[in-house]
Tab-separated table of C-alpha atoms and ligand atoms in Angstrom:
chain	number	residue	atom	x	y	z
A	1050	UNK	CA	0.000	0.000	0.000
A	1051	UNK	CA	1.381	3.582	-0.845
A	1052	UNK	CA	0.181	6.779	-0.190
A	1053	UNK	CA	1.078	10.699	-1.197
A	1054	UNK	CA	0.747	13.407	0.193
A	1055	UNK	CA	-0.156	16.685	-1.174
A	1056	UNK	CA	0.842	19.515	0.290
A	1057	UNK	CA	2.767	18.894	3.899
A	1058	UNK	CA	0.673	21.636	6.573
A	1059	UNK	CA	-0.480	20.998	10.000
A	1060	UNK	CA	-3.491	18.755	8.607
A	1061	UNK	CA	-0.928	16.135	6.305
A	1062	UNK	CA	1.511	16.275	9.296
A	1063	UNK	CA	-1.163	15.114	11.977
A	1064	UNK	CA	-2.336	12.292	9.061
A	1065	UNK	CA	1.206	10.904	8.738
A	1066	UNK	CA	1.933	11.652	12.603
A	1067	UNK	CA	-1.058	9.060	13.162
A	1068	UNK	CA	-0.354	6.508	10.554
A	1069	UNK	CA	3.465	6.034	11.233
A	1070	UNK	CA	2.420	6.028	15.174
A	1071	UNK	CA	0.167	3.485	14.770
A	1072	UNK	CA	2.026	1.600	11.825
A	1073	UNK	CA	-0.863	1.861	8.897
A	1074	UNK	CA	1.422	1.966	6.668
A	1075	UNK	CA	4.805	1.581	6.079
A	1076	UNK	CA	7.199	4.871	6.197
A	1077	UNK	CA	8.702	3.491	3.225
A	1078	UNK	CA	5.505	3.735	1.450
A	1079	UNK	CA	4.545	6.871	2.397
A	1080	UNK	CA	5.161	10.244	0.302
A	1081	UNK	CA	4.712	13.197	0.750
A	1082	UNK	CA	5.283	16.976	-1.141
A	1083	UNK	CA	4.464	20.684	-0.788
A	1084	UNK	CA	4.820	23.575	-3.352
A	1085	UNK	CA	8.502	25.108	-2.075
A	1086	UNK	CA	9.687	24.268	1.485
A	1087	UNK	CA	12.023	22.363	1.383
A	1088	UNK	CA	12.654	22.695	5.126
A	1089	UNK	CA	9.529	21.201	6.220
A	1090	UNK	CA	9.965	18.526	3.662
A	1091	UNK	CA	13.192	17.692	5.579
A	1092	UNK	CA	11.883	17.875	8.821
A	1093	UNK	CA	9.127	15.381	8.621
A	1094	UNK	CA	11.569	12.886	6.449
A	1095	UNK	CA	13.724	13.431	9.917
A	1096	UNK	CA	10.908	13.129	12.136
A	1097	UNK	CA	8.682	10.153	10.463
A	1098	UNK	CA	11.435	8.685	8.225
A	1099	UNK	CA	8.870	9.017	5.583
A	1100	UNK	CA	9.557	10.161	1.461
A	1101	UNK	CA	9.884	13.387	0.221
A	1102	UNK	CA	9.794	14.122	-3.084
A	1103	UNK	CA	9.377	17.010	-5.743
A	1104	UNK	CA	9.393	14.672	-8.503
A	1105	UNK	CA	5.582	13.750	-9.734
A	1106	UNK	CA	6.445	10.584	-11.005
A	1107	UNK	CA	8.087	9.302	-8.023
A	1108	UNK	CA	5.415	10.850	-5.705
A	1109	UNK	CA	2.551	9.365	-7.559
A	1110	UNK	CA	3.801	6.416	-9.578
A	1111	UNK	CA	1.552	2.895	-8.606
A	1112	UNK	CA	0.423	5.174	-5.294
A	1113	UNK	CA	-2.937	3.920	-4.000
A	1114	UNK	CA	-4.390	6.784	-2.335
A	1115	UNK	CA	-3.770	10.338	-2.577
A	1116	UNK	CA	-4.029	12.798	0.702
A	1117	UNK	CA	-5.161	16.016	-0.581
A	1118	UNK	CA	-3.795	18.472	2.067
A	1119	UNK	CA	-3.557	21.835	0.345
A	1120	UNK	CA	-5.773	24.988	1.367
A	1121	UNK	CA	-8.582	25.331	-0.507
A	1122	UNK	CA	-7.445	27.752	-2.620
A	1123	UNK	CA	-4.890	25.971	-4.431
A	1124	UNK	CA	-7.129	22.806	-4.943
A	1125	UNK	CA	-7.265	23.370	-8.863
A	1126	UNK	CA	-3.583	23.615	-9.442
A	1127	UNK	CA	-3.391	20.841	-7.187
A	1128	UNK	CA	-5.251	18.567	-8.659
A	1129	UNK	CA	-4.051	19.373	-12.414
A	1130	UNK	CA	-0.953	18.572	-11.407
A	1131	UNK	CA	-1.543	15.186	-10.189
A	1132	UNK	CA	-4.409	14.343	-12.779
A	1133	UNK	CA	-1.691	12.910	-15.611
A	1134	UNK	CA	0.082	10.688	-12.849
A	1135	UNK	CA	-2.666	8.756	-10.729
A	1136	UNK	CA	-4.911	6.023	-12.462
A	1137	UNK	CA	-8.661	5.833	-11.963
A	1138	UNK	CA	-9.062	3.412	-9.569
A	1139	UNK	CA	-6.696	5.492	-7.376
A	1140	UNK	CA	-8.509	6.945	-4.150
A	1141	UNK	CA	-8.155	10.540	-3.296
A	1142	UNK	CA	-8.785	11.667	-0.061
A	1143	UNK	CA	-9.835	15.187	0.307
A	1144	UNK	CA	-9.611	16.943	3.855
A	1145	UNK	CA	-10.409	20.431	2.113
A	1146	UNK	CA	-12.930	22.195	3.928
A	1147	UNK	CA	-15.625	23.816	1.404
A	1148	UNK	CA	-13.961	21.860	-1.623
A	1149	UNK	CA	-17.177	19.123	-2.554
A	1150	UNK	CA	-16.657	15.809	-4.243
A	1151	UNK	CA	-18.142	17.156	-7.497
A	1152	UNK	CA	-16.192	19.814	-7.695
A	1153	UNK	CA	-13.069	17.050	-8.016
A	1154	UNK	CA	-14.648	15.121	-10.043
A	1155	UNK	CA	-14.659	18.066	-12.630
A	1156	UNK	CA	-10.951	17.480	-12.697
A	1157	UNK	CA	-10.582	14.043	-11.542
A	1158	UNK	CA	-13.084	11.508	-11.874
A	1159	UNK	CA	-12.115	9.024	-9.405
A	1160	UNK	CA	-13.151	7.083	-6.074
A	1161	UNK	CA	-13.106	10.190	-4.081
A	1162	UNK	CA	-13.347	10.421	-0.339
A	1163	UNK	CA	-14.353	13.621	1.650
A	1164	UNK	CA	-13.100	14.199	5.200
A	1165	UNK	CA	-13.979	17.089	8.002
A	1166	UNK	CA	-11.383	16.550	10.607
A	1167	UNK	CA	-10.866	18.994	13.555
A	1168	UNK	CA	-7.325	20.159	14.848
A	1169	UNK	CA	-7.215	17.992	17.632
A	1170	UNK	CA	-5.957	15.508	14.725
A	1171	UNK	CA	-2.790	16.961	16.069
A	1172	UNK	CA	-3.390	15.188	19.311
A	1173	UNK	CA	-5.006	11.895	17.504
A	1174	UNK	CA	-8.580	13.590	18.999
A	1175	UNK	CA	-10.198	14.304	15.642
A	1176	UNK	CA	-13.740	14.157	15.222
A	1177	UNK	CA	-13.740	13.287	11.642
A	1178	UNK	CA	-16.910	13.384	9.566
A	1179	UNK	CA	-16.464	11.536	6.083
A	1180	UNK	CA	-18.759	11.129	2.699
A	1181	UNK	CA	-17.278	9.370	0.023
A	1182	UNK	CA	-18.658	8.924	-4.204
A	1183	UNK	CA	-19.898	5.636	-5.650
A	1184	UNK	CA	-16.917	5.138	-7.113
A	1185	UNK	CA	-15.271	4.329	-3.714
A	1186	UNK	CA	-14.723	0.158	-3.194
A	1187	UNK	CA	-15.507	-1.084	0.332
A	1188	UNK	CA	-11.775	-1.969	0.491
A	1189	UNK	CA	-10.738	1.822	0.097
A	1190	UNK	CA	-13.596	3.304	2.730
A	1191	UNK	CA	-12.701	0.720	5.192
A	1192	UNK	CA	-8.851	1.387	4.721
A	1193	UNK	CA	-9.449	4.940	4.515
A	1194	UNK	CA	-12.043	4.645	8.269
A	1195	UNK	CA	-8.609	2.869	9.584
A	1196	UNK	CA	-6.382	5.189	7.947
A	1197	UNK	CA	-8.857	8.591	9.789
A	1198	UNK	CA	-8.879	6.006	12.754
A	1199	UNK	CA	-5.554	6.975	13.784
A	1200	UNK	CA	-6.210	10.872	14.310
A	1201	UNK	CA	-9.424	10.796	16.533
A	1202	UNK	CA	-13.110	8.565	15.685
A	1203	UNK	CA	-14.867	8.703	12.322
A	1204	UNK	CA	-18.652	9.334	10.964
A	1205	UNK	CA	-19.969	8.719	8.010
A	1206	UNK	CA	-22.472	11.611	6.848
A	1207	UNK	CA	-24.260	12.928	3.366
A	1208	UNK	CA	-22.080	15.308	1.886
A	1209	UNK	CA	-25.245	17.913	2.782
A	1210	UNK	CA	-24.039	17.486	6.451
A	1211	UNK	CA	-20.795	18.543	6.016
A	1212	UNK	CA	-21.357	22.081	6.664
A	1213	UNK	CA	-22.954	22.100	9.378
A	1214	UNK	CA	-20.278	19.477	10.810
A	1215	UNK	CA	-17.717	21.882	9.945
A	1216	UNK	CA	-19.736	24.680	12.061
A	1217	UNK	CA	-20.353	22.334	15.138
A	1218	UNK	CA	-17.225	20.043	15.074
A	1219	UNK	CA	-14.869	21.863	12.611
A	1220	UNK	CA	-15.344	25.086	14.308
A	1221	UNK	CA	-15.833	23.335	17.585
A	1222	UNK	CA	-12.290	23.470	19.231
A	1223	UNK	CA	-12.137	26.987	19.166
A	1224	UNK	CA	-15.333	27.958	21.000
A	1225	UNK	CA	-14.028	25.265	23.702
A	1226	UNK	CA	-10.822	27.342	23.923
A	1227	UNK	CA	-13.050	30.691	23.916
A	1228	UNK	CA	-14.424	29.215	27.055
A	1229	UNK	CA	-11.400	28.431	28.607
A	1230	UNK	CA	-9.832	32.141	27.876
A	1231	UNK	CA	-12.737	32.703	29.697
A	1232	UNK	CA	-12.357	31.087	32.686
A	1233	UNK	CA	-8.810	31.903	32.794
A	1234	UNK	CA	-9.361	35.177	33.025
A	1235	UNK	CA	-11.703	35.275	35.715
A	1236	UNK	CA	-9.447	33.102	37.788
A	1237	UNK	CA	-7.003	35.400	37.551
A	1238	UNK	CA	-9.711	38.374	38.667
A	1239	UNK	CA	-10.741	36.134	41.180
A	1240	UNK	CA	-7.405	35.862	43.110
A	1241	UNK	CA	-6.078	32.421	41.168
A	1242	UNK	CA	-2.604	31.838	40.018
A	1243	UNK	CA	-2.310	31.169	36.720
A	1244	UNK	CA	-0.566	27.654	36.605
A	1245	UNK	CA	-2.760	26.455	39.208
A	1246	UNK	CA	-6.128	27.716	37.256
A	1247	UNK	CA	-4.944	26.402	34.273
A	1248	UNK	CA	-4.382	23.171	35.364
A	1249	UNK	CA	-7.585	23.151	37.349
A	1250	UNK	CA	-9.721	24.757	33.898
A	1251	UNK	CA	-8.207	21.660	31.934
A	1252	UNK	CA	-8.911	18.609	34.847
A	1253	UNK	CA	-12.448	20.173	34.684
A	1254	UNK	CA	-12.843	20.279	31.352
A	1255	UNK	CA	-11.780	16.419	30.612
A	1256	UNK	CA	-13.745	15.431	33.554
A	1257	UNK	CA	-17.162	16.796	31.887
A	1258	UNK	CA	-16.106	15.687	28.563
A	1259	UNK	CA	-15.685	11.722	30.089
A	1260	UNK	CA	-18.574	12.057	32.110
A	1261	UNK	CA	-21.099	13.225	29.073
A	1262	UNK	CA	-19.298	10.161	27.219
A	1263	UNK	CA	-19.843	7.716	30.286
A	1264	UNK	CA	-23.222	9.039	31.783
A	1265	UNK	CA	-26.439	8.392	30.269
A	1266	UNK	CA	-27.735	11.273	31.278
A	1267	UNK	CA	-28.505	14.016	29.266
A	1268	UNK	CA	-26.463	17.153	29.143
A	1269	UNK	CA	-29.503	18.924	31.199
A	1270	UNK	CA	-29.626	16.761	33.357
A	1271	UNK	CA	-26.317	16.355	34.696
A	1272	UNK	CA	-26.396	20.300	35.375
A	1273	UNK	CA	-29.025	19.912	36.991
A	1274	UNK	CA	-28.041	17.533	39.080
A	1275	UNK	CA	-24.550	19.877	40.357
A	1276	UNK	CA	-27.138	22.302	40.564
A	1277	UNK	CA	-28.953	22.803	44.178
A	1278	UNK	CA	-31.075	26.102	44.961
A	1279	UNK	CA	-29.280	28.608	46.143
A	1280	UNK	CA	-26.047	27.173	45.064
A	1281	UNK	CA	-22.764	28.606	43.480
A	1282	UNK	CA	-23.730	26.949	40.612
A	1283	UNK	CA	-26.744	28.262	40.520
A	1284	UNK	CA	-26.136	31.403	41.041
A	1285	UNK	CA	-23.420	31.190	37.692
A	1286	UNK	CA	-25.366	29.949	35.767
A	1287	UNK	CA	-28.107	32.640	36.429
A	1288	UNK	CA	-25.854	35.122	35.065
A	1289	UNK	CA	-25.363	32.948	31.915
A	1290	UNK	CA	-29.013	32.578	31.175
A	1291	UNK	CA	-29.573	36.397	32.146
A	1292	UNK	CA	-27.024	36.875	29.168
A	1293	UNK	CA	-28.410	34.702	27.041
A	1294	UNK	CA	-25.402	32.597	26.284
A	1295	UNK	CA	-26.996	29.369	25.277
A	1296	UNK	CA	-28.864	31.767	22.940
A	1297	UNK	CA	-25.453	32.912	21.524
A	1298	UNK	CA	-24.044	29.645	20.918
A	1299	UNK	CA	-26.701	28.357	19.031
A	1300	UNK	CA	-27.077	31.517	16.702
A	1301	UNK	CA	-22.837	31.204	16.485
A	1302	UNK	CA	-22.586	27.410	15.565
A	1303	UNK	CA	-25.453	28.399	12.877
A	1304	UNK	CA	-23.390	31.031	11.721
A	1305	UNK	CA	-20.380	29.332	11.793
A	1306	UNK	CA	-22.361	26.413	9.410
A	1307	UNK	CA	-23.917	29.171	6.989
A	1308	UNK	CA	-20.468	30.884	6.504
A	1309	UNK	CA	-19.498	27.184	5.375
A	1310	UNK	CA	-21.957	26.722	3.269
A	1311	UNK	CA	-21.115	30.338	1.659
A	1312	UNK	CA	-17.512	29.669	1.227
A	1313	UNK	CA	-18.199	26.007	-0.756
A	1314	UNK	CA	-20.403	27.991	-3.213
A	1315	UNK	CA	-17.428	30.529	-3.947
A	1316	UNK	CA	-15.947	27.715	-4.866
A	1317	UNK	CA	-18.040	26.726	-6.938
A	1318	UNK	CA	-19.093	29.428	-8.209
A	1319	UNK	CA	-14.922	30.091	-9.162
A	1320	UNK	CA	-15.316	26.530	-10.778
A	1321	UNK	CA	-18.021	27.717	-13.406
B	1875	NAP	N1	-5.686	22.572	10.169
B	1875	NAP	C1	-6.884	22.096	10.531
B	1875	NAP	O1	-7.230	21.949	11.700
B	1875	NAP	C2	-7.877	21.667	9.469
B	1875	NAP	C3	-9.121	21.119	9.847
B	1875	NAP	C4	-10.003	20.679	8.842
B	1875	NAP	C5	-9.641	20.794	7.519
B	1875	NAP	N2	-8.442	21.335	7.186
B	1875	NAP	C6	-8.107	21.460	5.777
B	1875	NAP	O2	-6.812	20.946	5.563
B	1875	NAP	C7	-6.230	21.613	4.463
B	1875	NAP	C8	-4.798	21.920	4.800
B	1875	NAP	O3	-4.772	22.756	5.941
B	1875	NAP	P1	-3.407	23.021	6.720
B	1875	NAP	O4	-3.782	23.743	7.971
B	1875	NAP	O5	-2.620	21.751	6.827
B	1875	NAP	O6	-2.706	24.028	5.671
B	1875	NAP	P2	-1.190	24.512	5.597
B	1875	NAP	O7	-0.507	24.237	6.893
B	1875	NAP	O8	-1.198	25.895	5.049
B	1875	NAP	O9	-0.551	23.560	4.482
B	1875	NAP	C9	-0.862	23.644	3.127
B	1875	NAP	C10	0.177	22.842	2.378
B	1875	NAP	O10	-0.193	22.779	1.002
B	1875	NAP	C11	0.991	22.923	0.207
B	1875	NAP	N3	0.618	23.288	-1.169
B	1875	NAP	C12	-0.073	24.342	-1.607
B	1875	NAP	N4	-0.242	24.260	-2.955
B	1875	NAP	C13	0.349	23.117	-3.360
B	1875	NAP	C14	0.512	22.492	-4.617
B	1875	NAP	N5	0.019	23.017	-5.735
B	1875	NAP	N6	1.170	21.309	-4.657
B	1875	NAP	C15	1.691	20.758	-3.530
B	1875	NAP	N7	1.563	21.307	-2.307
B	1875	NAP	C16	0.918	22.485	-2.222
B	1875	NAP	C17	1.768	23.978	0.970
B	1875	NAP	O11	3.106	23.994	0.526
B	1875	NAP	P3	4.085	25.263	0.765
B	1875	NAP	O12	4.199	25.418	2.243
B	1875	NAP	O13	5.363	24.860	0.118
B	1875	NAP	O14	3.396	26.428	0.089
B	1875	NAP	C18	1.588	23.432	2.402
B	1875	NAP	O15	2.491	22.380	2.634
B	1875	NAP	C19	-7.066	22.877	4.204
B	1875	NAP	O16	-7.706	22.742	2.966
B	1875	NAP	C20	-8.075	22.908	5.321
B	1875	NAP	O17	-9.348	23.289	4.842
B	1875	NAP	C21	-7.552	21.770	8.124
């Protein structure tokens, strides 16, 4: 099994990060390129004893699935450039946000995968939506769910979902760390050092993720259930509903989903 890389960002470097951890595929077999820097190139041969290459041929020659990891911008020169060197049974995987499977087939008409990861793929904490085309075997989705497997879980959605996955869990990590600046800051204002809150903010924050996995209990319900009349938490959480905060997070996940949905029909729109 071989697969290339496409451009060698933060997104491509998480991928092969996961992969080589969790030996997917052999380092040998994996290649990977970007437009100029040649000093990343060289650090992540270093780092993952992968391939690096500038040379099409030897990037894409007999490779069986293609990581397209460019910004979305540059998809079109992208994928001209690889067009004359894959064969059509090769899969591509896109991880483009706003870049839609017809839109590649325009160019390339091939088994084509879509994925929405998040930037905890970094951490191998990705929650990674994916919609493939029928061209796509049952071999290459259930390679390519093990290959996604090693930078957080998968889902398999209707491309129609994807924007609003982008706005709840593409989107998601920041509002989390919007949170957390937060509560950092009022830890400070309320006396805290800044090591200790921080360490406190994150313990907290793991604990009510585990717990919402864990529990059966509805979100609701397990605030309710930390909060007794005339409480602290109570009286918190007062001030949140007397500033409408819920009311803000819904209208900015919808937001964030619309502005997704406006950016894939640029796109297309630039395809015309
Ligand atoms: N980062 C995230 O958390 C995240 C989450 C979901 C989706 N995504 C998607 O992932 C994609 C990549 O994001 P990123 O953050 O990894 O971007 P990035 O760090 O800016 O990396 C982009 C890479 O593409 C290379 N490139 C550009 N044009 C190329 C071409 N024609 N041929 C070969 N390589 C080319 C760049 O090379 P040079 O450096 O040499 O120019 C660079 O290595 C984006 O489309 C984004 O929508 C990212």
């Amino acid at each position: 099994m071989k697969i290339s890389f496409i451009g060698a960002g933060s997104m491509a470097e998480a991928i092969i990060s996961g992969i080589t951890h969790k030996k997917i595929i052999n380092e040998e077999n994996i290649y990977v390129t970007n437009r100029a820097d040649d000093m990343k190139l060289s650090s992540l041969k270093e780092k993952y004893k992968i391939q690096t290459t500038y040379e099409m041929k030897a990037l894409l020659s007999q490779t069986d699935i293609v990581v397209l990891a460019v910004k979305p911008k540059d998809a079109e020169e992208a994928l001209f450039a690889i067009r004359p060197f894959i064969n059509p049974t090769t899969l591509i995987i896109s991880v483009l946000a706003g870049i839609s499977i017809s839109y590649i087939e325009n160019i390339i008409n091939n088994p084509i995968i879509r994925a929405m990861p998040n930037t905890s793929a970094a951490i191998g904490k990705s929650a990674t939506a994916i919609t493939y085309n029928d061209k796509v075997s049952q071999e290459q989705l259930h390679f390519c769910i093990k290959l996604l497997s090693s930078i957080g879980n998968t889902t398999i959605v209707e491309e129609e979902k994807l924007d609003a996955i982008t706005g709840l869990s593409g989107s998601g990590p920041a509002y989390i760390y919007y949170i957390v600046e937060a509560m950092e800051q009022s830890a400070q204002e309320i006396g805290l050092e800044k090591a200790m809150a921080k360490k406190l903010i994150i313990q907290t924050l793991i604990g009510a993720a585990e717990m919402l996995e864990v529990s059966e209990k509805s979100p609701e319900d397990l605030r309710k259930a930390v909060t007794s009349p005339g409480g602290t938490t109570e009286a918190g959480i007062r001030i949140l509903d007397n500033k409408q905060v819920k009311d803000a997070f819904i209208h900015c996940i919808k937001e964030a989903a619309l502005q997704s949905k406006r950016l894939s029909q640029i796109n297309k729109i630039n395809q015309l």
